[in-house]
Short mmCIF file of C-alpha atoms in Angstrom, two decimals:
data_model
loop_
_atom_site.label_atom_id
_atom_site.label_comp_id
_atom_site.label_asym_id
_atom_site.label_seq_id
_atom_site.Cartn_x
_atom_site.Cartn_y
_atom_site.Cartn_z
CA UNK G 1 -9.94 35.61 17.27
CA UNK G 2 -6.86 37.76 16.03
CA UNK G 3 -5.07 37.88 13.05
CA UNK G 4 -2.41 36.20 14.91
CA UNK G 5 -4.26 33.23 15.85
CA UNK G 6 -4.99 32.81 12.35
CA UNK G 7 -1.23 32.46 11.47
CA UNK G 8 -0.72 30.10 13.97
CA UNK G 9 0.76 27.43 11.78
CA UNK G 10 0.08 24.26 14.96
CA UNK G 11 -2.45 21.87 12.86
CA UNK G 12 -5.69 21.98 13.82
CA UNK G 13 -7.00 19.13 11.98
CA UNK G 14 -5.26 15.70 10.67
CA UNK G 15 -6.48 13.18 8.06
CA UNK G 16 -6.39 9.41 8.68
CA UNK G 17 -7.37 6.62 6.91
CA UNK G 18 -9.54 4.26 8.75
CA UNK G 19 -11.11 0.56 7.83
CA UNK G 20 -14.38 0.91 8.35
CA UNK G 21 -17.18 -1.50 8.60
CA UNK G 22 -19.51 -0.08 5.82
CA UNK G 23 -22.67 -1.64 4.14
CA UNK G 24 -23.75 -1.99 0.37
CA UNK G 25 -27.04 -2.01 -0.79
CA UNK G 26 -26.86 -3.30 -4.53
CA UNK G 27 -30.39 -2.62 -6.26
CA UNK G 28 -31.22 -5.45 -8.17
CA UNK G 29 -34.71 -3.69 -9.18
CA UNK G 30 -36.50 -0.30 -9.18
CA UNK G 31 -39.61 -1.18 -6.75
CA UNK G 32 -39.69 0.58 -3.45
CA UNK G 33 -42.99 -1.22 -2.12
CA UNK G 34 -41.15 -4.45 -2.32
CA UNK G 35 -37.81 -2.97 -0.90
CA UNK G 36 -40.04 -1.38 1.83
CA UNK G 37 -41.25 -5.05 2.92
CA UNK G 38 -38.22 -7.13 2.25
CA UNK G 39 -36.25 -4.26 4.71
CA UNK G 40 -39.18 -4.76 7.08
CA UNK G 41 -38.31 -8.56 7.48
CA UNK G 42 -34.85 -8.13 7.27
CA UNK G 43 -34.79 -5.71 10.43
CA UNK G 44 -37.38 -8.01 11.96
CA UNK G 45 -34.58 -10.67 12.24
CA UNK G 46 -31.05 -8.16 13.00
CA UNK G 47 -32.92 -5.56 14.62
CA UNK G 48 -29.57 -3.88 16.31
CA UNK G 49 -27.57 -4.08 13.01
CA UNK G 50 -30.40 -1.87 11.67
CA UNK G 51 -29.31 0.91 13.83
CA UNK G 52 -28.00 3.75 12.07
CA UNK G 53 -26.11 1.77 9.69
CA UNK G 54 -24.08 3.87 7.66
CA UNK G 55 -24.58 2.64 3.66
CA UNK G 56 -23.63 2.87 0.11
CA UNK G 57 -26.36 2.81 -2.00
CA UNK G 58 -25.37 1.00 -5.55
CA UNK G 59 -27.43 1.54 -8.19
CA UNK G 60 -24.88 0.08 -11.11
CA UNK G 61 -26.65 -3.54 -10.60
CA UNK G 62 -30.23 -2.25 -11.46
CA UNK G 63 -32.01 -4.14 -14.18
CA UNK G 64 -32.37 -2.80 -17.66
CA UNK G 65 -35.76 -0.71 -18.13
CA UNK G 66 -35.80 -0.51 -14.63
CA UNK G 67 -33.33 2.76 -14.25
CA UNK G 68 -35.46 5.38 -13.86
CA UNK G 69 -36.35 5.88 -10.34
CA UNK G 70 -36.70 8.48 -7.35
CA UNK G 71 -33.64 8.89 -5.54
CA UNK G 72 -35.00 10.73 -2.90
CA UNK G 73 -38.22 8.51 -2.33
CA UNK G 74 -35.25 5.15 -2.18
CA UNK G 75 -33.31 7.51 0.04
CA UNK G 76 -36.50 7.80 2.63
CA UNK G 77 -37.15 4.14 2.73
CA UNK G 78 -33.87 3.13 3.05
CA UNK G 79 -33.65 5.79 6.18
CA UNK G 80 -37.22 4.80 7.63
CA UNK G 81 -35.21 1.02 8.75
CA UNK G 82 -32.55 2.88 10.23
CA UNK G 83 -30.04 2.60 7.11
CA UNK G 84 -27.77 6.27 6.71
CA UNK G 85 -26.52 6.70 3.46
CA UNK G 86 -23.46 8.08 2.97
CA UNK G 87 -22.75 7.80 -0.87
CA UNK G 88 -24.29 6.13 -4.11
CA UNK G 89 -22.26 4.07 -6.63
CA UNK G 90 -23.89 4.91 -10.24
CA UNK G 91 -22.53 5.04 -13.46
CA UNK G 92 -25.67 6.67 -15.39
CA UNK G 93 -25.65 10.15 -15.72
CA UNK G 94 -28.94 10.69 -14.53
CA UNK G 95 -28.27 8.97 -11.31
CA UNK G 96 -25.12 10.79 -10.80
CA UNK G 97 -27.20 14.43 -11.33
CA UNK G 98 -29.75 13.03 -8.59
CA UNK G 99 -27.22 12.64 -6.15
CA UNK G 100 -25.16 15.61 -6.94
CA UNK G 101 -28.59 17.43 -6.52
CA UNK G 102 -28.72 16.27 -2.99
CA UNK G 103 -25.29 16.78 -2.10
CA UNK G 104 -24.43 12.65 -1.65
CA UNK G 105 -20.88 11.65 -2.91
CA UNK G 106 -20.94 9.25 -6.11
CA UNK G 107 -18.17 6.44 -6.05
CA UNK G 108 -17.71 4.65 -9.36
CA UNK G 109 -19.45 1.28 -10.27
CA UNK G 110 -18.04 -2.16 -9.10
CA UNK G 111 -17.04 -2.34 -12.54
CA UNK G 112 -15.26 1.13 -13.39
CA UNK G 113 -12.18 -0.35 -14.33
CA UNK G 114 -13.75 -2.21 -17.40
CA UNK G 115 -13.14 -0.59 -20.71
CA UNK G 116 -15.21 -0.99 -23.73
CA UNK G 117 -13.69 -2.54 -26.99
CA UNK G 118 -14.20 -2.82 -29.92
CA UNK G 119 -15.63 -0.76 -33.35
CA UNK G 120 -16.73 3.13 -31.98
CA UNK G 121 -14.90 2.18 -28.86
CA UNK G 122 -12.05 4.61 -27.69
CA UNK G 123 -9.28 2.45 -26.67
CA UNK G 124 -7.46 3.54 -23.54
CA UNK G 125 -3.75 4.45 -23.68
CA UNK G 126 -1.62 1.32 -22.72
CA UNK G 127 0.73 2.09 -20.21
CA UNK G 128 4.30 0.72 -20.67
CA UNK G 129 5.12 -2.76 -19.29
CA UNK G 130 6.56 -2.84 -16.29
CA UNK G 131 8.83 -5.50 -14.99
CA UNK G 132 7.20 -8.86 -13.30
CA UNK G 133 7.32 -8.83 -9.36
CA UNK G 134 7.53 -12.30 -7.87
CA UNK G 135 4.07 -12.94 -6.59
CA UNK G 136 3.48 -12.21 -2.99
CA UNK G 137 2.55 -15.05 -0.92
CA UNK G 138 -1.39 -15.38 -0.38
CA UNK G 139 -0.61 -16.54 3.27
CA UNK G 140 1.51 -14.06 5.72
CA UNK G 141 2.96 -15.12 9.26
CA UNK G 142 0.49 -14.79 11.83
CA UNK G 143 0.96 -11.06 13.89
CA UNK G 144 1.29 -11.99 17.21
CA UNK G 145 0.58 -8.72 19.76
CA UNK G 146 1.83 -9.33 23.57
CA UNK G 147 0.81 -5.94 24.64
CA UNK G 148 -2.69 -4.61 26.12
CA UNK G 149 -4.99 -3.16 23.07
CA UNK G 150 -6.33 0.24 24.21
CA UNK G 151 -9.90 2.04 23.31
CA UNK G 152 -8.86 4.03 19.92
CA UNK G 153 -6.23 1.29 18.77
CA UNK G 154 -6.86 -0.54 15.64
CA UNK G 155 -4.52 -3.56 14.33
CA UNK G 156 -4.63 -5.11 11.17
CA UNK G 157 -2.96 -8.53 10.36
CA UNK G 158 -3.13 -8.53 6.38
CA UNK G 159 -3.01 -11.67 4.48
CA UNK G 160 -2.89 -13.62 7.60
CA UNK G 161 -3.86 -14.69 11.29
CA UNK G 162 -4.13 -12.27 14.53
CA UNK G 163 -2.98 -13.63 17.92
CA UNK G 164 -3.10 -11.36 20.81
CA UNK G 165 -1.71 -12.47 24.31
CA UNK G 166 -2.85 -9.49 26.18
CA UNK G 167 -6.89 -7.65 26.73
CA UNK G 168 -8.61 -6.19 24.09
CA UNK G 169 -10.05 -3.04 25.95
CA UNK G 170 -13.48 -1.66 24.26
CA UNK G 171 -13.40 1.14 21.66
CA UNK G 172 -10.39 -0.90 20.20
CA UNK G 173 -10.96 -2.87 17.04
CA UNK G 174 -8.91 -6.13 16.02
CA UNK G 175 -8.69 -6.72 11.99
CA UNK G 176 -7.47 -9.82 9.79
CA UNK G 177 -7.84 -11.45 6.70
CA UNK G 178 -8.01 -14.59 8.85
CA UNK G 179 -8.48 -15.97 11.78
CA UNK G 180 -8.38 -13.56 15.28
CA UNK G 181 -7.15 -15.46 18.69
CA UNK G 182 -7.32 -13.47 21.90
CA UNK G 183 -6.07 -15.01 24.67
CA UNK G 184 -7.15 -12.87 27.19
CA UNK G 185 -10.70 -10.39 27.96
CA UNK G 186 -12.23 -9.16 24.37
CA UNK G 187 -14.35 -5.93 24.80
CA UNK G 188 -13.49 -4.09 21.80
CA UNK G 189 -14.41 -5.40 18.22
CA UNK G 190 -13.54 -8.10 16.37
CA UNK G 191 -14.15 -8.51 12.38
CA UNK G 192 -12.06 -11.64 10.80
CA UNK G 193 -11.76 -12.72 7.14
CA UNK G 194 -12.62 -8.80 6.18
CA UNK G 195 -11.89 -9.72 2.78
CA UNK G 196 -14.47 -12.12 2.65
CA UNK G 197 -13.07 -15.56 3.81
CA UNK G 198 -16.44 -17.20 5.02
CA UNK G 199 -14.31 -19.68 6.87
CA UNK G 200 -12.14 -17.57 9.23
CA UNK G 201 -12.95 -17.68 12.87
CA UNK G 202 -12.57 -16.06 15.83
CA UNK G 203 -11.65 -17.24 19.41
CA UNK G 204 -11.22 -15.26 22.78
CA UNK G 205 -10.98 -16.30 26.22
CA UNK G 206 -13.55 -14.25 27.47
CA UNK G 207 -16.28 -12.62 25.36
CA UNK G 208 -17.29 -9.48 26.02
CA UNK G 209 -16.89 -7.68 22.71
CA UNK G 210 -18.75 -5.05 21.80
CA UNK G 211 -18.95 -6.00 18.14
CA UNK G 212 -17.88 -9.48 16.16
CA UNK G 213 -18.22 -9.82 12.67
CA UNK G 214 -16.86 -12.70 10.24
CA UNK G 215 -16.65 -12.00 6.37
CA UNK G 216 -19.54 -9.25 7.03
CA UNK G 217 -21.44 -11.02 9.26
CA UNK G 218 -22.25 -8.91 12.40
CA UNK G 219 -23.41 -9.49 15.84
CA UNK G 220 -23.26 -6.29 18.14
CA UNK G 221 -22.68 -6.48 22.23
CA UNK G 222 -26.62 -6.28 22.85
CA UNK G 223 -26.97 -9.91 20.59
CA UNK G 224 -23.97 -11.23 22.41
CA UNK G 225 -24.57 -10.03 26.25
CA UNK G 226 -28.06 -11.98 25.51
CA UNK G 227 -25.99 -15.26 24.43
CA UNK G 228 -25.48 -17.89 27.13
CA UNK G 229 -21.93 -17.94 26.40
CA UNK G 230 -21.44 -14.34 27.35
CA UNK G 231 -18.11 -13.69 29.28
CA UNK G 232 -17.25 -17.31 28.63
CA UNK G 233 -14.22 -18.80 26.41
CA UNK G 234 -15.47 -19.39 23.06
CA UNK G 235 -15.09 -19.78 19.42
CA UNK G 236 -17.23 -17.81 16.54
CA UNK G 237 -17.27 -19.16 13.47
CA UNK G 238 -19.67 -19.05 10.37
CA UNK G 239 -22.88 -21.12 10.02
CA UNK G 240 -24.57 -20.04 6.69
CA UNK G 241 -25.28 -16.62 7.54
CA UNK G 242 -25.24 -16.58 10.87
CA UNK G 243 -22.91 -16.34 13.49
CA UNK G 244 -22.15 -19.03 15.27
CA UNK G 245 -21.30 -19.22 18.85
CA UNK G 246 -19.64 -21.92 21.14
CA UNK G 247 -17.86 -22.51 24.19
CA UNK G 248 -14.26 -23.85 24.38
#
């Protein structure tokens, strides 16, 4: 490559942010036999979700006494049921050093925006008062999309409903607080109530997503394609845990 090539100022790279469907692990307690056999079932029953599932590990939640643990050894276990992770959240130094040690990002704890008070306590600097906004509504107008949804496209209704009139081809991915309706062939993905509304639903005249998911919940195309309702019109909606799947 020449020097000139180097110059070349044309971008070679861009940086997007994406909405990605990522798993937490919250440790509750520091005992890798157990976490070893309660993985074991868990993959036993979602064997597909446990495919290379990217995860962050969060170790914020573990019990007092129980904080001193092998972060590689967790790291191993977690990998042996097909669980990637991609960062830790920790707040304890000595957690933070592990992971630093091998090379795994460290986001803050769920709680990083607490501050201590009281005696000892260093009080934070209180930032001048800014003038009241009205408060948004909790409920936007429904997004309505009347155009084909291509492989690579991604639409997000925030605060609200999704209704698209045209196919949904696969490799695209369909977002919304709420409900999604597609009223037309679904083969791309389709995750409702992202921000964790248990009740949302989905409906599509023909299913043949490659991925649904409801508040978290996931079912991936080789669950669905094994579903009697499988390129039928249906409606997904949340029974417990589980997805729930019925024909229109």
């Amino acid at each position: 490559m020449s020097h000139a090539d180097l110059l070349d100022p044309a971008p070679v790279f861009q940086l997007k942010g994406s909405m990605l469907a990522i798993t937490v692990l919250e440790l509750a307690h520091n005992d890798l036999a157990r976490l070893d056999h309660q993985l074991s079932e868990k993959v036993a029953q979602a064997p597909n979700f446990f495919q290379n599932t990217p995860l962050v590990l969060a170790l914020d939640k573990l019990q007092p006494g129980e904080q001193r643990l092998d972060l590689h050894a967790l790291l191993a276990v977690c990998r042996s049921h097909g669980l990637r992770t991609l960062a830790i959240r920790a707040n304890l130094a000595e957690h933070i050093a592990a992971a630093q040690a091998l090379d795994l990002p460290v986001l803050p704890p769920s709680s990083a925006r607490e501050r201590p008070i009281g005696p000892g306590a260093t009080a934070a600097p209180v930032p001048a008062k800014k003038p009241e906004k009205p408060a948004e509504p909790l409920v936007r107008p429904t997004r309505v999309v009347t155009t084909p949804v291509r492989g690579g496209q991604q639409i997000y209704a925030p605060g609200g409903d999704l209704l698209v009139l045209a196919p949904v081809s696969a490799g695209a991915e369909l977002l919304a607080d709420g409900n999604i309706h597609v009223y037309a062939p679904m083969r791309g993905r389709a995750l409702a109530g992202i921000k964790g509304n248990g009740q949302a639903r989905i409906f599509c005249r023909v299913l043949a997503a490659e991925l649904l998911s409801i508040a978290g919940r996931y079912k991936v195309a080789e669950d669905l394609r094994r579903d009697p309702n499988w390129g039928e019109a249906v409606h997904i909606h949340l029974a417990g845990d589980v997805l729930n799947i019925t024909r229109l």
